[in-house]
JSON list of C-alpha atoms in Angstrom, two decimals:
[
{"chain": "A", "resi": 2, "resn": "UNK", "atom": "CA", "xyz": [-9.93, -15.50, -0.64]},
{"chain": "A", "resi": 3, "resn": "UNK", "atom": "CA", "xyz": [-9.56, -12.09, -1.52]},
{"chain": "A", "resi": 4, "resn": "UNK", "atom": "CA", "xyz": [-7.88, -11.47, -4.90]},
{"chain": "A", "resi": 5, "resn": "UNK", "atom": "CA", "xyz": [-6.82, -8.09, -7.20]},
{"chain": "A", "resi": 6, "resn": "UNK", "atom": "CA", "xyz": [-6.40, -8.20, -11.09]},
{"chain": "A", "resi": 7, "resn": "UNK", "atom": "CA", "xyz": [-4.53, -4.96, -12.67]},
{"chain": "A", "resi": 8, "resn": "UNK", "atom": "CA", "xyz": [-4.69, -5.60, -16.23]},
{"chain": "A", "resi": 9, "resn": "UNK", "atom": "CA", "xyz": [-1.75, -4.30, -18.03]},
{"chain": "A", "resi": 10, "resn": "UNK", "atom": "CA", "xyz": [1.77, -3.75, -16.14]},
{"chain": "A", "resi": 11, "resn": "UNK", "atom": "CA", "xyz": [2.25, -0.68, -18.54]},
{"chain": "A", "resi": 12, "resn": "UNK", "atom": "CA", "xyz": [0.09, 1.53, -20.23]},
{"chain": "A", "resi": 13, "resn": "UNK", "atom": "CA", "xyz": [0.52, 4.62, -22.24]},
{"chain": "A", "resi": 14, "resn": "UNK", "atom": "CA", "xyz": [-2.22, 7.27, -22.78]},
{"chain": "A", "resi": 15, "resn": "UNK", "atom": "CA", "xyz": [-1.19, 11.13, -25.02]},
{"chain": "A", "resi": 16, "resn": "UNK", "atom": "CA", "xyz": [-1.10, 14.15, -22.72]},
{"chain": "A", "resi": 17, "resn": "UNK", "atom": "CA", "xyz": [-5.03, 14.89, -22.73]},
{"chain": "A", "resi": 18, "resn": "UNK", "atom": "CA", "xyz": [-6.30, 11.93, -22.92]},
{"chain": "A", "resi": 19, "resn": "UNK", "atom": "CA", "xyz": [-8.68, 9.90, -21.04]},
{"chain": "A", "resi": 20, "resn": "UNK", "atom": "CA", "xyz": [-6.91, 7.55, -18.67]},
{"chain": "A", "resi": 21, "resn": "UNK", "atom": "CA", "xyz": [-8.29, 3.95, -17.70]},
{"chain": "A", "resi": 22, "resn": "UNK", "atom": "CA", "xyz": [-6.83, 2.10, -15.37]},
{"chain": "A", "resi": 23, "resn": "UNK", "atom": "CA", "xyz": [-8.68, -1.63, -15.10]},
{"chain": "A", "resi": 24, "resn": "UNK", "atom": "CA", "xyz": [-8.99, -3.39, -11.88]},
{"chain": "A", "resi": 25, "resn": "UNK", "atom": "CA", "xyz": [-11.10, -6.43, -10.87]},
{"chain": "A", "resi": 26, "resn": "UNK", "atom": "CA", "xyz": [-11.25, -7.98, -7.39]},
{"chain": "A", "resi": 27, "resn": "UNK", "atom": "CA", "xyz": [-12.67, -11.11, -5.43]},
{"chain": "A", "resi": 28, "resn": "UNK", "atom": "CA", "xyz": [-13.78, -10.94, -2.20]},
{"chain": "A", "resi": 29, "resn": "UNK", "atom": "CA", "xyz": [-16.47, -13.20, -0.38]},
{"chain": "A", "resi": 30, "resn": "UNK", "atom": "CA", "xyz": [-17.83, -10.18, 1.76]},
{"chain": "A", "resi": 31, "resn": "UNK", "atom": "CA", "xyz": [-18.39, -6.38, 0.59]},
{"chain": "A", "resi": 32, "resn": "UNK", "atom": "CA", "xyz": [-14.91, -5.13, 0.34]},
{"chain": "A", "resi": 33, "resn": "UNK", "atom": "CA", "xyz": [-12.64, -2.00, 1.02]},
{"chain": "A", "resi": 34, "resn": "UNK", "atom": "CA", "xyz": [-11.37, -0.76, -2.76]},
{"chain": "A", "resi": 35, "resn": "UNK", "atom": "CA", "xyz": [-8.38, 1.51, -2.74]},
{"chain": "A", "resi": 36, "resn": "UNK", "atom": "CA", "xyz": [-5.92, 2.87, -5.49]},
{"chain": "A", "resi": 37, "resn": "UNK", "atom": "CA", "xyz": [-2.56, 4.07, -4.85]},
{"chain": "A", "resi": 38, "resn": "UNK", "atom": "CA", "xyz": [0.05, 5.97, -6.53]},
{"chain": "A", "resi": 39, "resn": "UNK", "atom": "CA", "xyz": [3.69, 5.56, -5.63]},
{"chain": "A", "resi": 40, "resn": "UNK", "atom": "CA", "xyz": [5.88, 8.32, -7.45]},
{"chain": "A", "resi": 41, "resn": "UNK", "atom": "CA", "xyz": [9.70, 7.09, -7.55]},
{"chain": "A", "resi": 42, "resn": "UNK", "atom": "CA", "xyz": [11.10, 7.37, -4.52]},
{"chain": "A", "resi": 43, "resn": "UNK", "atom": "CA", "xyz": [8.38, 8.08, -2.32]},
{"chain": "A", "resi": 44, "resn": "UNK", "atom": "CA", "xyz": [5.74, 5.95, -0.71]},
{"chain": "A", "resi": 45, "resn": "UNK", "atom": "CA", "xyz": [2.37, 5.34, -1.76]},
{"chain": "A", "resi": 46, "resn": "UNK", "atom": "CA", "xyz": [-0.42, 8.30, -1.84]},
{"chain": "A", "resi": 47, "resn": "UNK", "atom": "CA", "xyz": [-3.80, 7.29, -1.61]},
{"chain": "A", "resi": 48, "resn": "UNK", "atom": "CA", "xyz": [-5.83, 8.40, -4.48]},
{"chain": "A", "resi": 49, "resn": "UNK", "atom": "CA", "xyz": [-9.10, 7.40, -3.37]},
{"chain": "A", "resi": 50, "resn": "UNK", "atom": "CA", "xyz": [-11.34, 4.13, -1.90]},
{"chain": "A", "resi": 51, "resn": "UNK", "atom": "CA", "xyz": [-14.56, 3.44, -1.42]},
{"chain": "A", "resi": 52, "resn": "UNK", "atom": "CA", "xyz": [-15.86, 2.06, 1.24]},
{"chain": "A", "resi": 53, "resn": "UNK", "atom": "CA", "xyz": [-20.09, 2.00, 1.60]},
{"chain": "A", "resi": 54, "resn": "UNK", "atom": "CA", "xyz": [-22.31, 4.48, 0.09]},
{"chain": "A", "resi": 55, "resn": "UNK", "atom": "CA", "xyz": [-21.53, 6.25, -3.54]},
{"chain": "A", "resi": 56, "resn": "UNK", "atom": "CA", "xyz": [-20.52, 3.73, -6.31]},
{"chain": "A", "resi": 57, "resn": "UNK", "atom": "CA", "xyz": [-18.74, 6.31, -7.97]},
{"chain": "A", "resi": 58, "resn": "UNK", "atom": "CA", "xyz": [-15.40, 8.10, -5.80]},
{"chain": "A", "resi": 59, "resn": "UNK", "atom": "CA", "xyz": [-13.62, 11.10, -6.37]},
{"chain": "A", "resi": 60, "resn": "UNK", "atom": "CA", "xyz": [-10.08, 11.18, -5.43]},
{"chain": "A", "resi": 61, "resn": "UNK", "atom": "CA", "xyz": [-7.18, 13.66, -5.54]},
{"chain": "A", "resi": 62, "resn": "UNK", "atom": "CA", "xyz": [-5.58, 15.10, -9.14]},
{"chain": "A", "resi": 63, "resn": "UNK", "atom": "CA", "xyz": [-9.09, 14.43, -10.91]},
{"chain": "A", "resi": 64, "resn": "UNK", "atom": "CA", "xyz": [-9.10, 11.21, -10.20]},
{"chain": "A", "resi": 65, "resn": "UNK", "atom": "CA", "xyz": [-12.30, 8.97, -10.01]},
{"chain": "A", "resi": 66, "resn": "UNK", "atom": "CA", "xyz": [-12.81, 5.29, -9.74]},
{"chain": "A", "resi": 67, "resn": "UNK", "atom": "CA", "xyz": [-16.43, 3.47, -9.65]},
{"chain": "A", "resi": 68, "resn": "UNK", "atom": "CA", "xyz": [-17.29, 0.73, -7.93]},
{"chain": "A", "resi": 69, "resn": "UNK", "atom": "CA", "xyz": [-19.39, -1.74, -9.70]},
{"chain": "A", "resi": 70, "resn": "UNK", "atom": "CA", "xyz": [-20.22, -5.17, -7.92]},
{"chain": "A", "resi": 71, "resn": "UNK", "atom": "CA", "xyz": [-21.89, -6.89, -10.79]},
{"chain": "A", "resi": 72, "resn": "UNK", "atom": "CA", "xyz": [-18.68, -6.51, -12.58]},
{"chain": "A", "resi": 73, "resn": "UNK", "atom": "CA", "xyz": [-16.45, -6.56, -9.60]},
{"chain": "A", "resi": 74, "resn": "UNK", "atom": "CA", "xyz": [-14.45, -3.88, -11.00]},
{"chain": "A", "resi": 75, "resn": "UNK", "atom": "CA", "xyz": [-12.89, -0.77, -9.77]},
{"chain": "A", "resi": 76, "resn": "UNK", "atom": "CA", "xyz": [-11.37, 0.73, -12.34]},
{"chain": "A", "resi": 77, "resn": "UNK", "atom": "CA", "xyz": [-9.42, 4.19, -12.38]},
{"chain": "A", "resi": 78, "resn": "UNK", "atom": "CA", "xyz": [-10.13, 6.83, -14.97]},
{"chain": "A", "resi": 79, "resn": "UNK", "atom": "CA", "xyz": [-9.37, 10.75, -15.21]},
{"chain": "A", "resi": 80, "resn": "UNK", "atom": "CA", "xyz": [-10.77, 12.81, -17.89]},
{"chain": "A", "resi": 81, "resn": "UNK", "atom": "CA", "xyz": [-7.35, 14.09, -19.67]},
{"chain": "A", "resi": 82, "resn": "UNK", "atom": "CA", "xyz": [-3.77, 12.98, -18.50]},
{"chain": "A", "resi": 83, "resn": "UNK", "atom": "CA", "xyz": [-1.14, 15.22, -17.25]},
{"chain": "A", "resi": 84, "resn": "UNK", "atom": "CA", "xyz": [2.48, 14.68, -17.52]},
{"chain": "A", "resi": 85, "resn": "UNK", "atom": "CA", "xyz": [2.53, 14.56, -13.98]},
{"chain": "A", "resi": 86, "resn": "UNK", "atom": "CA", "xyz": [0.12, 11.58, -13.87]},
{"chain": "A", "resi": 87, "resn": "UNK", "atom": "CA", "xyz": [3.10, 9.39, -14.81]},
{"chain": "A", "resi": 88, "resn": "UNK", "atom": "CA", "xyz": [3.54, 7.25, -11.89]},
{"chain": "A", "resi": 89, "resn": "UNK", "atom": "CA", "xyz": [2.75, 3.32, -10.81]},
{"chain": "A", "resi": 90, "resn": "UNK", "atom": "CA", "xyz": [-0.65, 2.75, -9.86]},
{"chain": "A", "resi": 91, "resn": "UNK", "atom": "CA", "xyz": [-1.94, 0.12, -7.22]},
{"chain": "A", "resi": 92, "resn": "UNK", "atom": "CA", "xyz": [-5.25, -1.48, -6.76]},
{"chain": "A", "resi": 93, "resn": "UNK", "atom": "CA", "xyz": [-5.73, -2.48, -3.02]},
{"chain": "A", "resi": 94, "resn": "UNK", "atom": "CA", "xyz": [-8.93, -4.85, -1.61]},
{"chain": "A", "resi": 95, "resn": "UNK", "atom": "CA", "xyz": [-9.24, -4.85, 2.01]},
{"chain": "A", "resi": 96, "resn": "UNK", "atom": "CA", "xyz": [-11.94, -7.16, 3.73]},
{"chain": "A", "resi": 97, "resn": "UNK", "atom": "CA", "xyz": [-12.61, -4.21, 6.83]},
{"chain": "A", "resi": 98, "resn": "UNK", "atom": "CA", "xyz": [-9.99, -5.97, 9.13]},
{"chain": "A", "resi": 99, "resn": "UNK", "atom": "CA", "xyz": [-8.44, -8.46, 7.35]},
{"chain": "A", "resi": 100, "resn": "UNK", "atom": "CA", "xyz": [-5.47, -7.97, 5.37]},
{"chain": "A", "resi": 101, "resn": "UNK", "atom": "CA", "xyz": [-4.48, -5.80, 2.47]},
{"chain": "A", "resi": 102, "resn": "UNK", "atom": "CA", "xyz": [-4.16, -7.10, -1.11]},
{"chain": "A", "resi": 103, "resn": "UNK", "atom": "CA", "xyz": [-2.26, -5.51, -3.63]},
{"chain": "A", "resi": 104, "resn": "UNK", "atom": "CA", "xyz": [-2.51, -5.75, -7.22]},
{"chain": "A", "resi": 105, "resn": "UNK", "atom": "CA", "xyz": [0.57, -5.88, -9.01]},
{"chain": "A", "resi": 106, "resn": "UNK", "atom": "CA", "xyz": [0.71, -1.96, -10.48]},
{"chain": "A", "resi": 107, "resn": "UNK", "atom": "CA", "xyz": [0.63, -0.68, -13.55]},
{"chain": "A", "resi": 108, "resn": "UNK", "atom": "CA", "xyz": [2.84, 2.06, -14.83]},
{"chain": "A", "resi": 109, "resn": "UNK", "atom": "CA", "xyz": [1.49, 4.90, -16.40]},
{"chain": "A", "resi": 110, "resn": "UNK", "atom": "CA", "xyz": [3.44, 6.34, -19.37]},
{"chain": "A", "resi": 111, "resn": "UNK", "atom": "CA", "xyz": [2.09, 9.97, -20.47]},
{"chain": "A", "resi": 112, "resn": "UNK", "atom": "CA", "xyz": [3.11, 10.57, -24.24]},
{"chain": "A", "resi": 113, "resn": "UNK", "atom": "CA", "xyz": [3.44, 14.29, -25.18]},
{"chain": "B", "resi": 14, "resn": "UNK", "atom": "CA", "xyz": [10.52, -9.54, -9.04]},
{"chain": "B", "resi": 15, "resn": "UNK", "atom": "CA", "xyz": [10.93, -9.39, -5.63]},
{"chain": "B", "resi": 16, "resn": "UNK", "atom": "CA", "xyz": [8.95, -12.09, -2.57]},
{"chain": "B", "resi": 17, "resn": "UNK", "atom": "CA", "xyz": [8.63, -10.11, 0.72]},
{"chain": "B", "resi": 18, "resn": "UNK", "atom": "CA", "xyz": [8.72, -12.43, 3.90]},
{"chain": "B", "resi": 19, "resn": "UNK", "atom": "CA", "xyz": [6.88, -10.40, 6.66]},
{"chain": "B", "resi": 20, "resn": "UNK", "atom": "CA", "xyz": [6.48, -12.11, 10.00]},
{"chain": "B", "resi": 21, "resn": "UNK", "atom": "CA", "xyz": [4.03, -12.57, 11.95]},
{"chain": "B", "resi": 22, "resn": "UNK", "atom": "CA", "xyz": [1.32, -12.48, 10.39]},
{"chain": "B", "resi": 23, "resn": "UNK", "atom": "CA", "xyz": [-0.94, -11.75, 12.99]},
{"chain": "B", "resi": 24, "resn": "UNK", "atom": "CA", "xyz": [-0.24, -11.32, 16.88]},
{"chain": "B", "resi": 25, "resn": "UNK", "atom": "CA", "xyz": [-2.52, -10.62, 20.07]},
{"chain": "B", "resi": 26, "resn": "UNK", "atom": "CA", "xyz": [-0.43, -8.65, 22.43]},
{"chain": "B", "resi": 27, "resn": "UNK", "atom": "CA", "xyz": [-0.92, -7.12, 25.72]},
{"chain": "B", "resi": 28, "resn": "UNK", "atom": "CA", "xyz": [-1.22, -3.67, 26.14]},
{"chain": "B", "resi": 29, "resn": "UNK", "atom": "CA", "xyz": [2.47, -2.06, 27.80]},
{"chain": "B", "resi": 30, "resn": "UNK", "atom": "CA", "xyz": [4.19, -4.55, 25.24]},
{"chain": "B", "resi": 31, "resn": "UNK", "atom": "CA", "xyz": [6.26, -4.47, 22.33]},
{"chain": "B", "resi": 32, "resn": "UNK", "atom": "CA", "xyz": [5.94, -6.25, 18.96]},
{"chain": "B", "resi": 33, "resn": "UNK", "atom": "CA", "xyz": [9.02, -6.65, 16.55]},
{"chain": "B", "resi": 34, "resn": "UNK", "atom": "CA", "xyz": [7.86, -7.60, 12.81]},
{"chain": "B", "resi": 35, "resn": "UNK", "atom": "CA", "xyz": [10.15, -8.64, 10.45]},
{"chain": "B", "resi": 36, "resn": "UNK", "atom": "CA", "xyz": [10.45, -7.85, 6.78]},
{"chain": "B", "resi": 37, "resn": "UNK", "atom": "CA", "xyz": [12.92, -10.30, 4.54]},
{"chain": "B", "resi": 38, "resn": "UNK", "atom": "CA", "xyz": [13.16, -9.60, 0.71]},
{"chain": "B", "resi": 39, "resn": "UNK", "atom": "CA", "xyz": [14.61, -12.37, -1.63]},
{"chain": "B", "resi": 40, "resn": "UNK", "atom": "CA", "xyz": [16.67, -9.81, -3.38]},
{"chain": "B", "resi": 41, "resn": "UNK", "atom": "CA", "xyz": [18.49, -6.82, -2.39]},
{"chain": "B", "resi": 42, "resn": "UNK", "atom": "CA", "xyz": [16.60, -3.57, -2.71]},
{"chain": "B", "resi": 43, "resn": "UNK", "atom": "CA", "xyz": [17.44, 0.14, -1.76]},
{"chain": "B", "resi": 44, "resn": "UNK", "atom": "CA", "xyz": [14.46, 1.45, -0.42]},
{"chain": "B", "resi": 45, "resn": "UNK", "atom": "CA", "xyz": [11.62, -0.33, 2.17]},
{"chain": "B", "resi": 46, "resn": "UNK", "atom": "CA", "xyz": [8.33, 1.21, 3.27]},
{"chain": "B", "resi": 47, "resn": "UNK", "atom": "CA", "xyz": [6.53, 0.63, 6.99]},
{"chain": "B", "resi": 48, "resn": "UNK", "atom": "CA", "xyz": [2.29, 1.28, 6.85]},
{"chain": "B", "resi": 49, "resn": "UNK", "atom": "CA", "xyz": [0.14, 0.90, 9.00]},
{"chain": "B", "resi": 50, "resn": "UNK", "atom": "CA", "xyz": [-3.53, 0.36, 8.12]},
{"chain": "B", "resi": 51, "resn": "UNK", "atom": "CA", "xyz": [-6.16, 1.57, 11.13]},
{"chain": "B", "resi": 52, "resn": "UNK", "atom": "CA", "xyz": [-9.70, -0.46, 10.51]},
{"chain": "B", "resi": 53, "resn": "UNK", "atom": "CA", "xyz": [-11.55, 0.92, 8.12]},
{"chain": "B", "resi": 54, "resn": "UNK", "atom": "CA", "xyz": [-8.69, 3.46, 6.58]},
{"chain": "B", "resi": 55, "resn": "UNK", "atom": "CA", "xyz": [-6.14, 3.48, 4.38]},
{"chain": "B", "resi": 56, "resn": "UNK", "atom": "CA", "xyz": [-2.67, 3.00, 4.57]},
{"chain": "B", "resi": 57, "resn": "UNK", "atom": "CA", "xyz": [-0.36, 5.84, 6.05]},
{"chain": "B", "resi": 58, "resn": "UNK", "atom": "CA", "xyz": [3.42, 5.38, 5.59]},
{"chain": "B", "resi": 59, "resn": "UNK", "atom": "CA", "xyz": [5.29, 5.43, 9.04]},
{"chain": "B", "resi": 60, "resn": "UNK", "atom": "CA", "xyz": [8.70, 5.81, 7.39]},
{"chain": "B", "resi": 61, "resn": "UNK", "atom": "CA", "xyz": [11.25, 5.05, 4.82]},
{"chain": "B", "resi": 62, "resn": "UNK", "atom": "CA", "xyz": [14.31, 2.93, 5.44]},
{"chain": "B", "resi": 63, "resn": "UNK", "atom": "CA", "xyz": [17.26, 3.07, 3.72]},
{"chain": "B", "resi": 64, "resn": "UNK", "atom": "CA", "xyz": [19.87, 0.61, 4.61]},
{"chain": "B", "resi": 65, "resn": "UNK", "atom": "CA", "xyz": [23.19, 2.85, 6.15]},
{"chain": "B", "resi": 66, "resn": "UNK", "atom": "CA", "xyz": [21.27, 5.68, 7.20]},
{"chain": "B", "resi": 67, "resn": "UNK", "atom": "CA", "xyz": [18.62, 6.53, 9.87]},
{"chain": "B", "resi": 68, "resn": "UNK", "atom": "CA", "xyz": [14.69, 5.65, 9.09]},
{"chain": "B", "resi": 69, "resn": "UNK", "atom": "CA", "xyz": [12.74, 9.08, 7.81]},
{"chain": "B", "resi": 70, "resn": "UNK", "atom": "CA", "xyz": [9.45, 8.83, 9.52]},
{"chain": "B", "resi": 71, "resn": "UNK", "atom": "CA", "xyz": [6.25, 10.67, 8.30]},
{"chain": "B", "resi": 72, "resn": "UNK", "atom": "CA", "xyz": [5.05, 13.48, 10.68]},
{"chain": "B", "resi": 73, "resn": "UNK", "atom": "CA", "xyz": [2.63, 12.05, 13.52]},
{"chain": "B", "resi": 74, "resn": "UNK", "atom": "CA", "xyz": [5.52, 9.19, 14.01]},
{"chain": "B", "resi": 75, "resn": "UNK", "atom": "CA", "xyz": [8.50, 8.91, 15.91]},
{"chain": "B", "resi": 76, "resn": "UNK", "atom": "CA", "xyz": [11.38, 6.66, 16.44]},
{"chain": "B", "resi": 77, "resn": "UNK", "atom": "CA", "xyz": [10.38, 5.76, 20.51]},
{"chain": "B", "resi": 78, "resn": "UNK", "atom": "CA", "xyz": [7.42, 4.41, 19.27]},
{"chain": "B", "resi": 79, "resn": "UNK", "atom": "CA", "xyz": [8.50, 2.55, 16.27]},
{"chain": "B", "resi": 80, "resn": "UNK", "atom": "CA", "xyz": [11.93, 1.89, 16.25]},
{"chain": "B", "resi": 81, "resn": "UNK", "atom": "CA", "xyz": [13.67, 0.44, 12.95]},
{"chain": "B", "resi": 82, "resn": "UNK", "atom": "CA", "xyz": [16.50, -1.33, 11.98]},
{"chain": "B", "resi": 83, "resn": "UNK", "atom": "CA", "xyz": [17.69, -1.81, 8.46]},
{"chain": "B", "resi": 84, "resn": "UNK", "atom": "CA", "xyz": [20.78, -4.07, 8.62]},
{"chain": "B", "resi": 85, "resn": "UNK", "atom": "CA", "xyz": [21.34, -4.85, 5.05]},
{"chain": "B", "resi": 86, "resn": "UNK", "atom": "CA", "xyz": [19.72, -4.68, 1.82]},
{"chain": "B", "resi": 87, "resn": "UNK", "atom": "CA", "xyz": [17.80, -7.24, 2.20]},
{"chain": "B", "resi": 88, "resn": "UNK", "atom": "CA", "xyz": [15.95, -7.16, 5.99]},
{"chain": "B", "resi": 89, "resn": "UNK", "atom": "CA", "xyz": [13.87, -4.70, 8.16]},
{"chain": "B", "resi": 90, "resn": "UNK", "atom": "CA", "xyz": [12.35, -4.54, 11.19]},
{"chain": "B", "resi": 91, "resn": "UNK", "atom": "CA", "xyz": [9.63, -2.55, 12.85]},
{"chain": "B", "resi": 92, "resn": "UNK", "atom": "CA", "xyz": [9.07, -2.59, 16.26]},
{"chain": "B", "resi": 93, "resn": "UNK", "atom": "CA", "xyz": [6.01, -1.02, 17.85]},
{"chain": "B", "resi": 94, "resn": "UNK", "atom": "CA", "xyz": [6.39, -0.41, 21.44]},
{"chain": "B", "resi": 95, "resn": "UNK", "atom": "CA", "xyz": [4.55, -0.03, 24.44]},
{"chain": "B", "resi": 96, "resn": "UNK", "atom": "CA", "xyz": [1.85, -0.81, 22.82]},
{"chain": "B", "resi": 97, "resn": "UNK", "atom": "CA", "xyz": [-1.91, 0.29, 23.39]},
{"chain": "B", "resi": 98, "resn": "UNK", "atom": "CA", "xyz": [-5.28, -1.00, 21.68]},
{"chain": "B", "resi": 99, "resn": "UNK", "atom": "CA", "xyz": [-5.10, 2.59, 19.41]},
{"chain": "B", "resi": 100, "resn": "UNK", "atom": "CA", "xyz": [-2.56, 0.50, 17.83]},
{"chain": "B", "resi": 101, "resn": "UNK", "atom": "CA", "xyz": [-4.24, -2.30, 16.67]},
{"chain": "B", "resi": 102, "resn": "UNK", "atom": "CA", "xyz": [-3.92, -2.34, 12.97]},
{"chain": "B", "resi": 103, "resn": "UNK", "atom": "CA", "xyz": [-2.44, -4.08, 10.08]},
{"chain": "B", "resi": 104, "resn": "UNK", "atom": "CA", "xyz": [1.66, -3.31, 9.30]},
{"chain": "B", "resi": 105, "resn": "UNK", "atom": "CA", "xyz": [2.76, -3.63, 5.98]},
{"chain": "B", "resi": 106, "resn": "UNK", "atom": "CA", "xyz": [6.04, -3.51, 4.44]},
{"chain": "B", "resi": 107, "resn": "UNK", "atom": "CA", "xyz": [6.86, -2.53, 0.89]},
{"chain": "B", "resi": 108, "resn": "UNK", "atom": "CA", "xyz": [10.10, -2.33, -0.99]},
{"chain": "B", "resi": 109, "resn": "UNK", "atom": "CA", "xyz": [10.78, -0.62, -4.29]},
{"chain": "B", "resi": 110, "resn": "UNK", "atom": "CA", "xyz": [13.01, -2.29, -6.40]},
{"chain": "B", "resi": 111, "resn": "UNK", "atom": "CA", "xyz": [15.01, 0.08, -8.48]},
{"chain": "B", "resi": 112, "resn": "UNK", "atom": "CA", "xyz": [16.75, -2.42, -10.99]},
{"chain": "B", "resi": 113, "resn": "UNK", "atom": "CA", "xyz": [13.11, -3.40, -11.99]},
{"chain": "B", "resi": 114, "resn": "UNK", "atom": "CA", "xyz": [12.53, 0.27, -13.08]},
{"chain": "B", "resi": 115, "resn": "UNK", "atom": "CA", "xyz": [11.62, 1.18, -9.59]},
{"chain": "B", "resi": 116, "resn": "UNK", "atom": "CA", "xyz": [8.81, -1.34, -9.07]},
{"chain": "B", "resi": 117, "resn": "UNK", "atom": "CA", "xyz": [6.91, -1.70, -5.39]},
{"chain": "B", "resi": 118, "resn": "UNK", "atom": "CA", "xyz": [6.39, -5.00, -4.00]},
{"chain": "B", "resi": 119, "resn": "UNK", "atom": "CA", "xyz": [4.26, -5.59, -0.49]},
{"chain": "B", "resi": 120, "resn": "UNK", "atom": "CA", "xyz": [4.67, -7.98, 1.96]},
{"chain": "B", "resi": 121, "resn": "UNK", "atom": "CA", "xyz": [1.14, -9.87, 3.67]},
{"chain": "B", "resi": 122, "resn": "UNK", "atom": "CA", "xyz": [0.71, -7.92, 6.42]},
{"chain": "B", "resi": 123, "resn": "UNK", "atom": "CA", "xyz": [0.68, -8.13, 10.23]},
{"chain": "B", "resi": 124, "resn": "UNK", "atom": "CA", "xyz": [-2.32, -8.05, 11.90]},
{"chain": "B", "resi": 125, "resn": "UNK", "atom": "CA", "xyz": [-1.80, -6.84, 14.93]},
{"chain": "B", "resi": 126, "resn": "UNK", "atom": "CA", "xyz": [-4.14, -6.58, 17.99]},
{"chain": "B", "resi": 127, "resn": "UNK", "atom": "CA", "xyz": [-3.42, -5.12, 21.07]},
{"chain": "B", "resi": 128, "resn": "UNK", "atom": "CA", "xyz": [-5.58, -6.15, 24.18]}
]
């Protein structure tokens, strides 16, 4: 059964500094990997996913997230944080058609 | 936190039909999200409901197609009508619950597949 780990609910990085968002998955077949960002009061925005092909994805806002199946990871980083990074952030594992799971978010806190 | 109840979780249906899912949340919440997720993409909102006013949809959606009622705080529904097999894909709802500090929960999914 497909599973997604976010680890850490919160987590608070200075204004500049590298962000890392951790996220580990199970799946018994090559998954779909996906992160989200949901801004209050607005839906989710995809960031980026990977789906074959490169390990390592670029999304939107300097995003990038690398997929690495030894580890089963897929975690979230961007070089220096902007105020306007501060948001929730979902990991998402999708077996091609089977169903969507989400992990439980983490909000990210940008200190000044 | 808040448990999302989405129903069904999967359905078959004939092409010229129309599909009602169901979203029921253990807990009163202000705002609920409808996806849908085509094979092999990711999700695109269809539309916001708010519970005493009309749904928002996203552009490329309109209310004929998906129709939604929001009766209370607490239950949605999304109905896709006459459906076709571009339509097959998975339907998600998602709440945010703003006395948690504005925290998104998602329902399972419906996997729907139109023949």
């Amino acid at each position: 059964a497909q599973s997604v780990t976010q680890l850490g609910s919160h987590v608070s990085v200075s204004e500049g500094a590298l962000v890392l968002l951790r996220c580990n998955y199970s799946s018994s077949v090559p998954p779909y990997l996906f992160w989200y960002v949901q801004y209050p009061n607005q839906g989710l925005q995809l960031l980026l996913k990977y789906t074959t092909g490169a390990t390592l994805v670029k999304g939107i806002n300097g995003f990038e997230a690398e997929f690495k199946k030894s580890e089963t990871s897929f975690h979230l980083t961007k070089p220096s944080a902007h105020m306007s990074d501060a948001a929730e952030y979902f990991c998402a594992v999708s077996e091609r058609d089977d169903k969507i799971i989400f992990g439980k978010g983490t909000r990210l806190h940008i200190l000044p | 936190s808040a448990v999302i109840s989405q129903k069904p979780s999967r359905d078959i249906c004939q092409r010229g039909t129309s599909l009602t899912i169901q979203c029921q949340v253990d807990s009163q919440v202000t705002m609920m999200f409808w996806y849908r997720q085509q094979p092999g993409q990711s999700l695109t909102l269809i539309a916001t409901a708010n519970q005493g006013s009309e749904a928002t949809y996203e552009s490329g959606f309109v209310i004929d197609k998906f129709p939604i009622s929001r009766p209370n705080l607490t239950f949605s529904t999304l109905t896709v009508s006459n459906m076709s097999p571009e339509d097959s894909s998975i339907y998600l709802c998602s709440v945010e619950d703003l006395d948690l500090g504005g925290r998104a929960f998602f329902g399972q999914g419906t996997r729907l597949t139109v023949v």
